mmCIF file of C-alpha atoms in Angstrom:
data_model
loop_
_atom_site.group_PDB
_atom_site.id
_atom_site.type_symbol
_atom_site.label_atom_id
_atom_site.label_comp_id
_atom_site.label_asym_id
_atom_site.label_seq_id
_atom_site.Cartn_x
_atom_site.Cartn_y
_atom_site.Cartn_z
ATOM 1 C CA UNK A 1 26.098 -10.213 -37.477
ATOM 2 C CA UNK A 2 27.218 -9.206 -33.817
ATOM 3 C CA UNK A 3 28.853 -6.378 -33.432
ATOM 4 C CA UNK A 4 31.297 -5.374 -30.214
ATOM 5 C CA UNK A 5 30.474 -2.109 -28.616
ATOM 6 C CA UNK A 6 32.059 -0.379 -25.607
ATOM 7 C CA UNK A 7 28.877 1.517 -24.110
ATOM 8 C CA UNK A 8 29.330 5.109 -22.231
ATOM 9 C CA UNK A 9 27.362 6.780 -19.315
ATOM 10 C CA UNK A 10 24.495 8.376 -19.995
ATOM 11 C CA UNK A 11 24.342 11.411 -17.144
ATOM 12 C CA UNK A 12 21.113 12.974 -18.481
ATOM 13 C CA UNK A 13 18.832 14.164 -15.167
ATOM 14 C CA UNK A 14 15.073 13.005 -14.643
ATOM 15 C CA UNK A 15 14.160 16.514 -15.301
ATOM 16 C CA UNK A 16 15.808 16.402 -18.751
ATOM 17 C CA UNK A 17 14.372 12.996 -19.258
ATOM 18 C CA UNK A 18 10.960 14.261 -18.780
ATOM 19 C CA UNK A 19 11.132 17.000 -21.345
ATOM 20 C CA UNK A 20 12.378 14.643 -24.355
ATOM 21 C CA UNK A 21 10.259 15.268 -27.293
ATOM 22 C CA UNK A 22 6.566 12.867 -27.848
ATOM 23 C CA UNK A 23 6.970 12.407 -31.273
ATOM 24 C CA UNK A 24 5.449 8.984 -32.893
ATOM 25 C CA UNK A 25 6.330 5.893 -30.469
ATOM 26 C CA UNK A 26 9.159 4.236 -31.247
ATOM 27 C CA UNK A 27 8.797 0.406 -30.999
ATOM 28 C CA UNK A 28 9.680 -1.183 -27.503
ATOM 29 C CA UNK A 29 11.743 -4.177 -27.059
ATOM 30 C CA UNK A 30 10.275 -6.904 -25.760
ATOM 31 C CA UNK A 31 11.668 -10.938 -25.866
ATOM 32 C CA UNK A 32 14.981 -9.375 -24.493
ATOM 33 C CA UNK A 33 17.656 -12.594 -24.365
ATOM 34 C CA UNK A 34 21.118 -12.237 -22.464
ATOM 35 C CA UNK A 35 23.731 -14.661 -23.778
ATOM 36 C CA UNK A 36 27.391 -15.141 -23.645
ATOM 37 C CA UNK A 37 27.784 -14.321 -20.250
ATOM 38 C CA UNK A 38 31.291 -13.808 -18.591
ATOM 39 C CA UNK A 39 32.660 -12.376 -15.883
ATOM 40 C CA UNK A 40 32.745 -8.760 -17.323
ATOM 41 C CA UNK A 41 30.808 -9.624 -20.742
ATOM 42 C CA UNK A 42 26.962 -10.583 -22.388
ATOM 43 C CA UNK A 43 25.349 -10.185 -25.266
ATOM 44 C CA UNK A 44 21.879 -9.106 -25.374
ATOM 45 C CA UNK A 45 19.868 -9.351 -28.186
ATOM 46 C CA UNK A 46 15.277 -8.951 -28.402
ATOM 47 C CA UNK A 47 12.620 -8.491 -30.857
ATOM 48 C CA UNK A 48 10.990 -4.856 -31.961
ATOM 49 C CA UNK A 49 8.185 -4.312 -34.454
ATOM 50 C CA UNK A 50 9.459 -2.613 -37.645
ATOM 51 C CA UNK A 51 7.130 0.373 -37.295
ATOM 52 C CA UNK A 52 9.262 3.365 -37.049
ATOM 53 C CA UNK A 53 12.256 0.878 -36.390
ATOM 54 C CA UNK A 54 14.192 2.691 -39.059
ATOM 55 C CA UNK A 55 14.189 6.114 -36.893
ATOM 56 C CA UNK A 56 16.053 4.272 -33.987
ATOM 57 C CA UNK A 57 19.506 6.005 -33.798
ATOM 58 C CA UNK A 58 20.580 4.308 -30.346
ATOM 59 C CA UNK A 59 19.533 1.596 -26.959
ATOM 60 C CA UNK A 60 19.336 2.938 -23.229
ATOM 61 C CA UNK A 61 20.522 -0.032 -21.452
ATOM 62 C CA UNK A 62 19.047 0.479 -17.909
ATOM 63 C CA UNK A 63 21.599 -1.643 -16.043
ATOM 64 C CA UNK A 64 21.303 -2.311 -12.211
ATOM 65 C CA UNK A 65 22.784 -4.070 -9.441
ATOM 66 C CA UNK A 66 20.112 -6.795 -8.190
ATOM 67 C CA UNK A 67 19.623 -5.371 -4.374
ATOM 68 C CA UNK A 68 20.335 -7.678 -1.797
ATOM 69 C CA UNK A 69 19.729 -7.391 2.187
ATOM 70 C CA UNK A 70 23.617 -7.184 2.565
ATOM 71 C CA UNK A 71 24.366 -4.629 -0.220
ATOM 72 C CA UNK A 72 25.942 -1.297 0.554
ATOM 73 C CA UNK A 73 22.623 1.317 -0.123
ATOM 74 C CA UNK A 74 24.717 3.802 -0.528
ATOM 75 C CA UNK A 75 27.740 2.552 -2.644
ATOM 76 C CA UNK A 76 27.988 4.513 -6.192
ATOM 77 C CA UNK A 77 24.919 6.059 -5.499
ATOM 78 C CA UNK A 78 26.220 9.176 -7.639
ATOM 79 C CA UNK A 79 26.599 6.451 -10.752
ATOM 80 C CA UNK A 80 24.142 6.644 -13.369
ATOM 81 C CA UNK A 81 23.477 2.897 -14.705
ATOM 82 C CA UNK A 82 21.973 4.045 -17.924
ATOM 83 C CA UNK A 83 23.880 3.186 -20.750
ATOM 84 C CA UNK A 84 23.861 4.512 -24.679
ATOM 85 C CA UNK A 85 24.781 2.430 -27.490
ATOM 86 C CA UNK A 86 24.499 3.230 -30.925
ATOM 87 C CA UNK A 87 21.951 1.074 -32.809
ATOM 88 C CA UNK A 88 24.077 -1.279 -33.951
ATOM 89 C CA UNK A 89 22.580 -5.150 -35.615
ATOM 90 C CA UNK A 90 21.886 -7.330 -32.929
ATOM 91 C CA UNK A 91 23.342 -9.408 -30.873
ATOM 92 C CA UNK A 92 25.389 -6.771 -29.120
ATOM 93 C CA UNK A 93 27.778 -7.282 -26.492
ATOM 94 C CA UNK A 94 28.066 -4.775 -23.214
ATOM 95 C CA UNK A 95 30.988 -5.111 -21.785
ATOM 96 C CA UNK A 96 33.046 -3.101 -19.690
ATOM 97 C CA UNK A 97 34.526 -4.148 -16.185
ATOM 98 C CA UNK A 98 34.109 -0.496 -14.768
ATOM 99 C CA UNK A 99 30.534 -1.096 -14.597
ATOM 100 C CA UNK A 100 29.994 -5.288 -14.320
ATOM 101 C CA UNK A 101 31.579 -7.705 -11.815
ATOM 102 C CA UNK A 102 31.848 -11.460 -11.838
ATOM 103 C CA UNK A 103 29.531 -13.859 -10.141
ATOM 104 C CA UNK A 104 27.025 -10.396 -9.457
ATOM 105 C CA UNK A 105 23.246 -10.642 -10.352
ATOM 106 C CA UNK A 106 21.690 -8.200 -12.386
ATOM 107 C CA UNK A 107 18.600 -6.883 -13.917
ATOM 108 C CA UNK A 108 18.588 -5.001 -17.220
ATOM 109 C CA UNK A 109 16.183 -3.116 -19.157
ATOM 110 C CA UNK A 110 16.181 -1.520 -22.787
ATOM 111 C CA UNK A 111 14.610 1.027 -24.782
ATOM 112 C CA UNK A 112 14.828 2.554 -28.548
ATOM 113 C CA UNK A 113 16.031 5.895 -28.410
ATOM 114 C CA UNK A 114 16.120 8.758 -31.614
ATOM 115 C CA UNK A 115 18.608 11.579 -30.918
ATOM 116 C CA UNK A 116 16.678 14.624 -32.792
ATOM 117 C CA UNK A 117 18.868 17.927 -34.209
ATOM 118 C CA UNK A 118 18.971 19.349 -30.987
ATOM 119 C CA UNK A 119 20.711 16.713 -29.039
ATOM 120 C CA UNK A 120 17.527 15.603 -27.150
ATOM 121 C CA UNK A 121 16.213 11.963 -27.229
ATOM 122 C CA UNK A 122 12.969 10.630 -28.603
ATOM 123 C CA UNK A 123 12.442 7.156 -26.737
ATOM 124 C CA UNK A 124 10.534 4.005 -26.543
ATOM 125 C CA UNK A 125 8.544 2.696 -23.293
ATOM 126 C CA UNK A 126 11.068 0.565 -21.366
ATOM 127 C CA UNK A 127 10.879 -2.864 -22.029
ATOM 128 C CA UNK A 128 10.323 -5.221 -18.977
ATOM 129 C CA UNK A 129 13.123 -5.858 -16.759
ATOM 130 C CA UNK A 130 15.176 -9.186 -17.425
ATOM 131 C CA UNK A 131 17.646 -10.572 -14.053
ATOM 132 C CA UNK A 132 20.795 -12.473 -15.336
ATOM 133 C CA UNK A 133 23.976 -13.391 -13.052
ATOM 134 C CA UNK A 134 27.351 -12.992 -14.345
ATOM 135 C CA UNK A 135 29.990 -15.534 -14.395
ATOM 136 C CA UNK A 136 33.215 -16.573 -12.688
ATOM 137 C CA UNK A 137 36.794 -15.833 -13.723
ATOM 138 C CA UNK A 138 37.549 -18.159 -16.771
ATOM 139 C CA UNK A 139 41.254 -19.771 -16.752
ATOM 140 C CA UNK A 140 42.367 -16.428 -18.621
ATOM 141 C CA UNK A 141 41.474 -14.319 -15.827
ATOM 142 C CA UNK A 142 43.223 -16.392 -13.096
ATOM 143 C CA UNK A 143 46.322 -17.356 -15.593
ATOM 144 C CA UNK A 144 46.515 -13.100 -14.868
ATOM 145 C CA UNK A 145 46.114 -13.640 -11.179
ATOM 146 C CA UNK A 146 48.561 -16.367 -11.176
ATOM 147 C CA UNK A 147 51.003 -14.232 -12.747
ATOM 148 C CA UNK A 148 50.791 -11.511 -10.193
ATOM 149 C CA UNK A 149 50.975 -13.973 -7.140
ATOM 150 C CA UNK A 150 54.200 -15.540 -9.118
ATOM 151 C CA UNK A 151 56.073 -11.729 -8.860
ATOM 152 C CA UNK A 152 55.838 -11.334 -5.260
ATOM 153 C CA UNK A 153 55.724 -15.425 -4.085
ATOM 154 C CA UNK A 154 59.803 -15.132 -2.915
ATOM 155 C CA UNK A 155 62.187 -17.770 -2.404
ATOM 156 C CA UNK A 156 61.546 -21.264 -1.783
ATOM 157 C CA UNK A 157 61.201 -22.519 1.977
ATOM 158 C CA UNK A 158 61.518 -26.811 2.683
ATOM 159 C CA UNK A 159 58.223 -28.299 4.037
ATOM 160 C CA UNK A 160 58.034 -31.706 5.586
ATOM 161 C CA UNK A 161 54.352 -31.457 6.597
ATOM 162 C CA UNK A 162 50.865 -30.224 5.917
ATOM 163 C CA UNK A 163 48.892 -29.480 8.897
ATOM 164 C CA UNK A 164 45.241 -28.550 9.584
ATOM 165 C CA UNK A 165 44.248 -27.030 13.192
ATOM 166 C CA UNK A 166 40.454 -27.571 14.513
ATOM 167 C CA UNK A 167 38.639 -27.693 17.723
ATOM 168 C CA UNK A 168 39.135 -30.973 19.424
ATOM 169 C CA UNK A 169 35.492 -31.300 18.684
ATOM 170 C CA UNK A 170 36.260 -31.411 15.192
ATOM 171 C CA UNK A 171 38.172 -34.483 15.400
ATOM 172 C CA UNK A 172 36.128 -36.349 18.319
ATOM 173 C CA UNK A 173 33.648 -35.608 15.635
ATOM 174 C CA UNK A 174 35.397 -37.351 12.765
ATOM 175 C CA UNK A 175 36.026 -40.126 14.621
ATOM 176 C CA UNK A 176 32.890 -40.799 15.855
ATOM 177 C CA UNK A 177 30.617 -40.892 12.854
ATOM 178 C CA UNK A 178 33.041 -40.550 9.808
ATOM 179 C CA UNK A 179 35.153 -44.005 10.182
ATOM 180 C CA UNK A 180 38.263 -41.819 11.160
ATOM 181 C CA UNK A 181 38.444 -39.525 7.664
ATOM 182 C CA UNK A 182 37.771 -35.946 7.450
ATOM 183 C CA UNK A 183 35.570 -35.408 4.989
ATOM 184 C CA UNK A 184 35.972 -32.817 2.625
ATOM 185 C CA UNK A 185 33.531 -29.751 2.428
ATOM 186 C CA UNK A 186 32.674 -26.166 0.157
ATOM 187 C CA UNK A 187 35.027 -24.085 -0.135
ATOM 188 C CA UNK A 188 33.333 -20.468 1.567
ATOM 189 C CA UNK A 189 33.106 -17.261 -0.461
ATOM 190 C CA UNK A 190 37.100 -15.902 0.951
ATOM 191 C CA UNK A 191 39.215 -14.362 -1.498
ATOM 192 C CA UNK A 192 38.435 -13.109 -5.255
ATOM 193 C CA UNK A 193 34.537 -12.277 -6.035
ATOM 194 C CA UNK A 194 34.807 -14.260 -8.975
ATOM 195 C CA UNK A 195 36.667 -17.566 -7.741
ATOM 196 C CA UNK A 196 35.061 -20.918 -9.778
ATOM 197 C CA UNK A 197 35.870 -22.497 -6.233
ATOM 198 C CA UNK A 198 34.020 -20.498 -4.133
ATOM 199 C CA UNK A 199 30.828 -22.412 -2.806
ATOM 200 C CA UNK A 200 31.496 -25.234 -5.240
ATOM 201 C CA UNK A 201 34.824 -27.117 -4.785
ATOM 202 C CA UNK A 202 34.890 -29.703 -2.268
ATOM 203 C CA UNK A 203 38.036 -29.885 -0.498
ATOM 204 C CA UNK A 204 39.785 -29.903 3.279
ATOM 205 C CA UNK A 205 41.834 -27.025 4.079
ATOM 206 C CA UNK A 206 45.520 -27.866 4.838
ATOM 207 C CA UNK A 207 48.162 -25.183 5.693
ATOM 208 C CA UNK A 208 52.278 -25.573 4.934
ATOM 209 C CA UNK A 209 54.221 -22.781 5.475
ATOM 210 C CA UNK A 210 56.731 -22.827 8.050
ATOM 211 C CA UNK A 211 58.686 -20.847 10.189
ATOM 212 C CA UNK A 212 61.731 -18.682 9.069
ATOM 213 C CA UNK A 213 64.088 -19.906 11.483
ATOM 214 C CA UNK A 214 62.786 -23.101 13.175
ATOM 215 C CA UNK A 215 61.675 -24.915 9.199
ATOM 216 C CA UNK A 216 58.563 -25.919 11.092
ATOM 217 C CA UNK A 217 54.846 -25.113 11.336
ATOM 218 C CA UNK A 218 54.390 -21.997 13.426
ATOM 219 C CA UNK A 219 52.732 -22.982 16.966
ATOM 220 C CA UNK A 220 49.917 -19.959 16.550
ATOM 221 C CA UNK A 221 47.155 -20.927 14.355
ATOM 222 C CA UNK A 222 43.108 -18.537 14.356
ATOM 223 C CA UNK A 223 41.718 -22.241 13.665
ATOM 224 C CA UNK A 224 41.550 -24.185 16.936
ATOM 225 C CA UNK A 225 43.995 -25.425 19.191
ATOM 226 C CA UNK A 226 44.475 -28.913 17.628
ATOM 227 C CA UNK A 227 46.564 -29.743 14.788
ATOM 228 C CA UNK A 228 46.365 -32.469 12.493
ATOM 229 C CA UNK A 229 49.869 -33.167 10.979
ATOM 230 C CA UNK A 230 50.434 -35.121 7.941
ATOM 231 C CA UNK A 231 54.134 -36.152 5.835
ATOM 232 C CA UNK A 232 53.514 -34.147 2.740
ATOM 233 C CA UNK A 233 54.352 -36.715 0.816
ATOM 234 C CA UNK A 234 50.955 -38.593 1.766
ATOM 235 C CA UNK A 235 48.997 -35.761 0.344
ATOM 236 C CA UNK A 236 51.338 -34.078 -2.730
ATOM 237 C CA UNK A 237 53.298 -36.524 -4.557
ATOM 238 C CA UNK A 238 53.245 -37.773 -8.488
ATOM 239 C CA UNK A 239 49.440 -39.045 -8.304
ATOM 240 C CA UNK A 240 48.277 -35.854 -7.412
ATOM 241 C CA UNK A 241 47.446 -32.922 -9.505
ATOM 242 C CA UNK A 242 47.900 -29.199 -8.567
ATOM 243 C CA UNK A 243 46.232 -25.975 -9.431
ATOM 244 C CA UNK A 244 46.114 -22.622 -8.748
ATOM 245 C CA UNK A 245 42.970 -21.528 -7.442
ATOM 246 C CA UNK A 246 43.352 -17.509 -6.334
ATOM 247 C CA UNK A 247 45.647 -14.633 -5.174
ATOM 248 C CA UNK A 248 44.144 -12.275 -2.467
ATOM 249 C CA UNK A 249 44.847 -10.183 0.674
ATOM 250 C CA UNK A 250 42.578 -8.824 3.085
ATOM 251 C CA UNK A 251 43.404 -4.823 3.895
ATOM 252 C CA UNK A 252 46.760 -6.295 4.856
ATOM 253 C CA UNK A 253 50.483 -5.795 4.008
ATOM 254 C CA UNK A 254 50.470 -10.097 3.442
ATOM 255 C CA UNK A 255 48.737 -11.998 0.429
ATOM 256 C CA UNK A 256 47.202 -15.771 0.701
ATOM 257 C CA UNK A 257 47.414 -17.732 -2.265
ATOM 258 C CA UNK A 258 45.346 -21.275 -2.791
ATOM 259 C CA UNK A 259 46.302 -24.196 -4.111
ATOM 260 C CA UNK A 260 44.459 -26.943 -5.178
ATOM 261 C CA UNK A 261 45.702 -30.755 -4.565
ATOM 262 C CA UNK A 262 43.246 -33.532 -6.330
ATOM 263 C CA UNK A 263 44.278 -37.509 -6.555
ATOM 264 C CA UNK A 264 44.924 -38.153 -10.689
ATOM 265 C CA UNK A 265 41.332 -38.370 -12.030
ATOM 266 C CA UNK A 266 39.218 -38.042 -9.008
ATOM 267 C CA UNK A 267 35.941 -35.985 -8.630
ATOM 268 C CA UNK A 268 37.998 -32.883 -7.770
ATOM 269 C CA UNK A 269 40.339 -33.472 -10.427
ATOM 270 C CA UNK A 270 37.866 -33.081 -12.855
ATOM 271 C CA UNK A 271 36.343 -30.042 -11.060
ATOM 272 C CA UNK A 272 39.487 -28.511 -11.587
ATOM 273 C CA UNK A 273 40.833 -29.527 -15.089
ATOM 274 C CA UNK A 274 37.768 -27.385 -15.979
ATOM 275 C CA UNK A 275 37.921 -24.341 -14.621
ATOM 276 C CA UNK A 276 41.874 -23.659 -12.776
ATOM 277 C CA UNK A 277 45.466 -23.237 -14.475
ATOM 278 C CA UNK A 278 47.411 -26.135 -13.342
ATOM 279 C CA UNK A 279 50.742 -25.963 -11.966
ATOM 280 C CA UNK A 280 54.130 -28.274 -12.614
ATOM 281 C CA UNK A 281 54.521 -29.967 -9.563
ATOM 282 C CA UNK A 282 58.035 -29.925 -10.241
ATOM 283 C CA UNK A 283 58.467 -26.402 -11.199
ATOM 284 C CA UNK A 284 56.329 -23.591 -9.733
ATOM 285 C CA UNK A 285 56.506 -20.481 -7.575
ATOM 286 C CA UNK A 286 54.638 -21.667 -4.600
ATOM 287 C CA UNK A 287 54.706 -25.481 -3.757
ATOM 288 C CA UNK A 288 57.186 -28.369 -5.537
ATOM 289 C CA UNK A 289 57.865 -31.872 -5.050
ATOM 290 C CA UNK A 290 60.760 -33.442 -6.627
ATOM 291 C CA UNK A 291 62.769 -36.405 -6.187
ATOM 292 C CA UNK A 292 66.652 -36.153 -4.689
ATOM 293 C CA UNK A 293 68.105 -39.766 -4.053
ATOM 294 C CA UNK A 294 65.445 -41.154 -3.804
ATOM 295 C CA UNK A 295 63.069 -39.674 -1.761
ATOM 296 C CA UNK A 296 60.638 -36.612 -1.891
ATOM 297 C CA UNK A 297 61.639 -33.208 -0.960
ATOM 298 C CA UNK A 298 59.204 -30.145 -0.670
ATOM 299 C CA UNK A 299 59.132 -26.581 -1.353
ATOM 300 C CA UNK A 300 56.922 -23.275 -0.093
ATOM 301 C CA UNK A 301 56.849 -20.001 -1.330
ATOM 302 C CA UNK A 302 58.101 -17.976 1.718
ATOM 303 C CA UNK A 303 56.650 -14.676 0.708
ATOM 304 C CA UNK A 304 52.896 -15.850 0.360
ATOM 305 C CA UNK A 305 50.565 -17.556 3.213
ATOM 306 C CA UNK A 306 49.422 -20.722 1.243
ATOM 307 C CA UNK A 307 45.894 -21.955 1.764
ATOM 308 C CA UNK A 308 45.750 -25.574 0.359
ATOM 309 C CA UNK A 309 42.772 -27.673 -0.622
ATOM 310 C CA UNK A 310 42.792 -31.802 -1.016
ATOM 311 C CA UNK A 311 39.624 -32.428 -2.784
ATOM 312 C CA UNK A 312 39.480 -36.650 -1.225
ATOM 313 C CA UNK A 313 38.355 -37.446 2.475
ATOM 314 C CA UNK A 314 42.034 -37.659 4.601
ATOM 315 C CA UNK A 315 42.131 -40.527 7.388
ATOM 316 C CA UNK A 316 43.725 -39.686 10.257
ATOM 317 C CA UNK A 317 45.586 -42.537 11.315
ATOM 318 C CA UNK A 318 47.974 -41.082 8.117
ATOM 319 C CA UNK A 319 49.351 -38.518 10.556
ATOM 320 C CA UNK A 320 49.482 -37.301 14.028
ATOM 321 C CA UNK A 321 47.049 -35.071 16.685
ATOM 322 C CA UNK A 322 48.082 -32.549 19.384
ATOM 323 C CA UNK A 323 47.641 -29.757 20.690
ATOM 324 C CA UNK A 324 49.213 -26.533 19.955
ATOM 325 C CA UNK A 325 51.272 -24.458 22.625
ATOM 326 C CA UNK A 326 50.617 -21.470 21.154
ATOM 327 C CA UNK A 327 47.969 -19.108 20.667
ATOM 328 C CA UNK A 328 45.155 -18.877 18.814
ATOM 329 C CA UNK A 329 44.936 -15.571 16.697
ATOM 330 C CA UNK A 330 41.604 -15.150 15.498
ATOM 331 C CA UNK A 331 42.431 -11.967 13.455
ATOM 332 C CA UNK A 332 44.765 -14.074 10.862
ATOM 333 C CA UNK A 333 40.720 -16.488 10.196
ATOM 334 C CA UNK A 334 39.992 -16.033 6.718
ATOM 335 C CA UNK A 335 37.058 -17.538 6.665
ATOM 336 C CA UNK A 336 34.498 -15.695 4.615
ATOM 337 C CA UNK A 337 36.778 -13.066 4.374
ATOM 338 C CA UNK A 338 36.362 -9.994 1.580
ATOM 339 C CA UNK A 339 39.326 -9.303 -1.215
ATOM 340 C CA UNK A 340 40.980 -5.633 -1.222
ATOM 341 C CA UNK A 341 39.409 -4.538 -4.091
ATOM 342 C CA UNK A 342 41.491 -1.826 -4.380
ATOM 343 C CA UNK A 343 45.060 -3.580 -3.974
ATOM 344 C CA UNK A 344 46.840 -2.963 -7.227
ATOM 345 C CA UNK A 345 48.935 -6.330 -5.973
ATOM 346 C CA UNK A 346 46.072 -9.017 -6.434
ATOM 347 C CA UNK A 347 43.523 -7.170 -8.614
ATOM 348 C CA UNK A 348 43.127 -7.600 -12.234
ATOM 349 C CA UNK A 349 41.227 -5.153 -14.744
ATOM 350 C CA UNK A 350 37.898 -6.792 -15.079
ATOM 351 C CA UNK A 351 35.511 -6.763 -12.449
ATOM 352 C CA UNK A 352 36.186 -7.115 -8.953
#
């Protein structure tokens, strides 16, 4: 049977560690298997001879952090990662979003432990060390993001256009040896840790919020000084699906939400249908399109900078490019660009 266990930190000092009782040797795990990963969640299950197995009162879970060149060194240094769980039947599920985060490799390590009278230990050898990477937020987890972008998205702005600004080497480059189409690309690791879209959807990047007073793009953009502009209804109409793909802000007082559009039953359709809630394109919080006498009429969330994805190659000869008279404010680039983890706007309780 598996049994669910929430685990607690085990704070006992190398100096108390090295005066636990020898008594006869427990039996060390080995064949350790890690299954049922999620984003905050696995199960981990091995093999143990039966000598003295019946003595085993609880499992050290040595849990690290997998150290990377870019990691912080010193970053909940004063955390122990050793973990006690009562010896319950295996498998047994660790969870606990203090302690994991999504799309984060670890190693692990386990060994038997017998508490004695006293309150010391009695442990096994550690077994070896097993690496495992957790997973992305599942549709639950973003349903919760989606519902904290929908409280602060605001009232409803008209759009007429989605736009894209690039470096007029961009689109000398598109034209020259892509037939006139941009072509879509992966999506970079901005926004939530454990976005399913991060450096795996395919998509262009499109913005469409306007400005308060004029109802138009704004002229600034951190991008480039050239703007591709498109009639929204080439890009977001009834053949297209929409999704929401993440809520996030970056240290700043304003959050970015993205969108996915994907053409009914194309590659990125698919992608999506997986792994993002999907929106009414009729009736949502950040971007409609509805009919009124007989023509299309769009909608923005004014509260919310909206990052928008089309997952198919865009030619463009289906819109217009100039250049921008305004400036180009590299400080508003999100590219790459780390989540607040500590926001209480666009965070949700399992691991950042």
């Amino acid at each position: 049977s598996t049994e669910r266990i929430m685990l607690v930190f085990y704070t006992g000092n190398k100096s108390q560690d090295s005066g636990i009782a020898e008594m006869e040797e427990l039996p060390v795990p080995h064949n350790i298997k890690i299954s049922n990963i999620t984003c905050d969640s696995f199960k981990i299950s091995w093999d143990m001879d039966s000598k003295s197995k019946d003595r085993i009162t609880h499992y050290f879970i040595d849990l690290n952090k997998k150290e990377n060149k870019n990691s912080n060194k010193f970053k909940h240094k004063d955390v122990p990662t050793k973990l006690v769980a009562k010896a319950v039947p295996l498998p047994m599920t660790v969870r606990g979003h203090w302690f994991l985060s999504p799309r984060t490799e670890y190693t692990v390590a386990v060994q038997t432990a017998s508490k004695q009278v006293d309150g010391d230990y009695v442990v096994s050898e550690w077994s070896e060390i097993i690496e495992f990477c957790t997973a992305d937020y599942s549709k639950v987890h973003l349903t919760q993001l989606l519902e904290k972008a929908e409280v602060i998205a605001g009232r409803m702005l008209k759009l007429s256009v989605f736009y894209r600004n690039q470096h007029k080497e961009y689109f000398d480059y598109t034209r020259e040896h892509h037939g006139n189409a941009m072509q879509p690309s992966v999506k970079d690791n901005s926004g939530s840790h454990g976005s399913p879209i991060s450096g795996k959807l395919e998509g262009i990047f499109f913005s469409c919020n306007t400005e308060f007073n004029t109802g138009k793009p704004p002229q600034d953009s951190p991008y480039g000084r050239y703007r591709f502009e498109v009639a929204a209804e080439k890009l977001f109409n009834p053949n297209t699906n929409l999704y929401f793909g993440d809520f996030y802000c970056m240290y700043t007082a304003y959050h970015y939400v993205i969108l996915v559009i994907a053409p009914v039953g194309s590659p990125g359709d698919e992608f999506c249908k997986q792994r993002l809630p999907q929106l009414n394109i009729k009736d949502n919080k950040f971007l409609t399109c509805d009919e009124e006498d007989g023509a299309m009429v769009y909608h923005h969330a004014q509260d919310v900078i909206l990052e928008v994805i089309y997952t198919d190659p865009v030619d463009l000869s289906l819109g217009t490019v100039a250049e921008i008279t305004g400036h180009q404010l590299m400080s508003l680039s999100t590219a790459n660009a780390k989540k607040d983890p500590s926001c209480k706007t666009c965070n949700i309780s399992v691991g950042r």
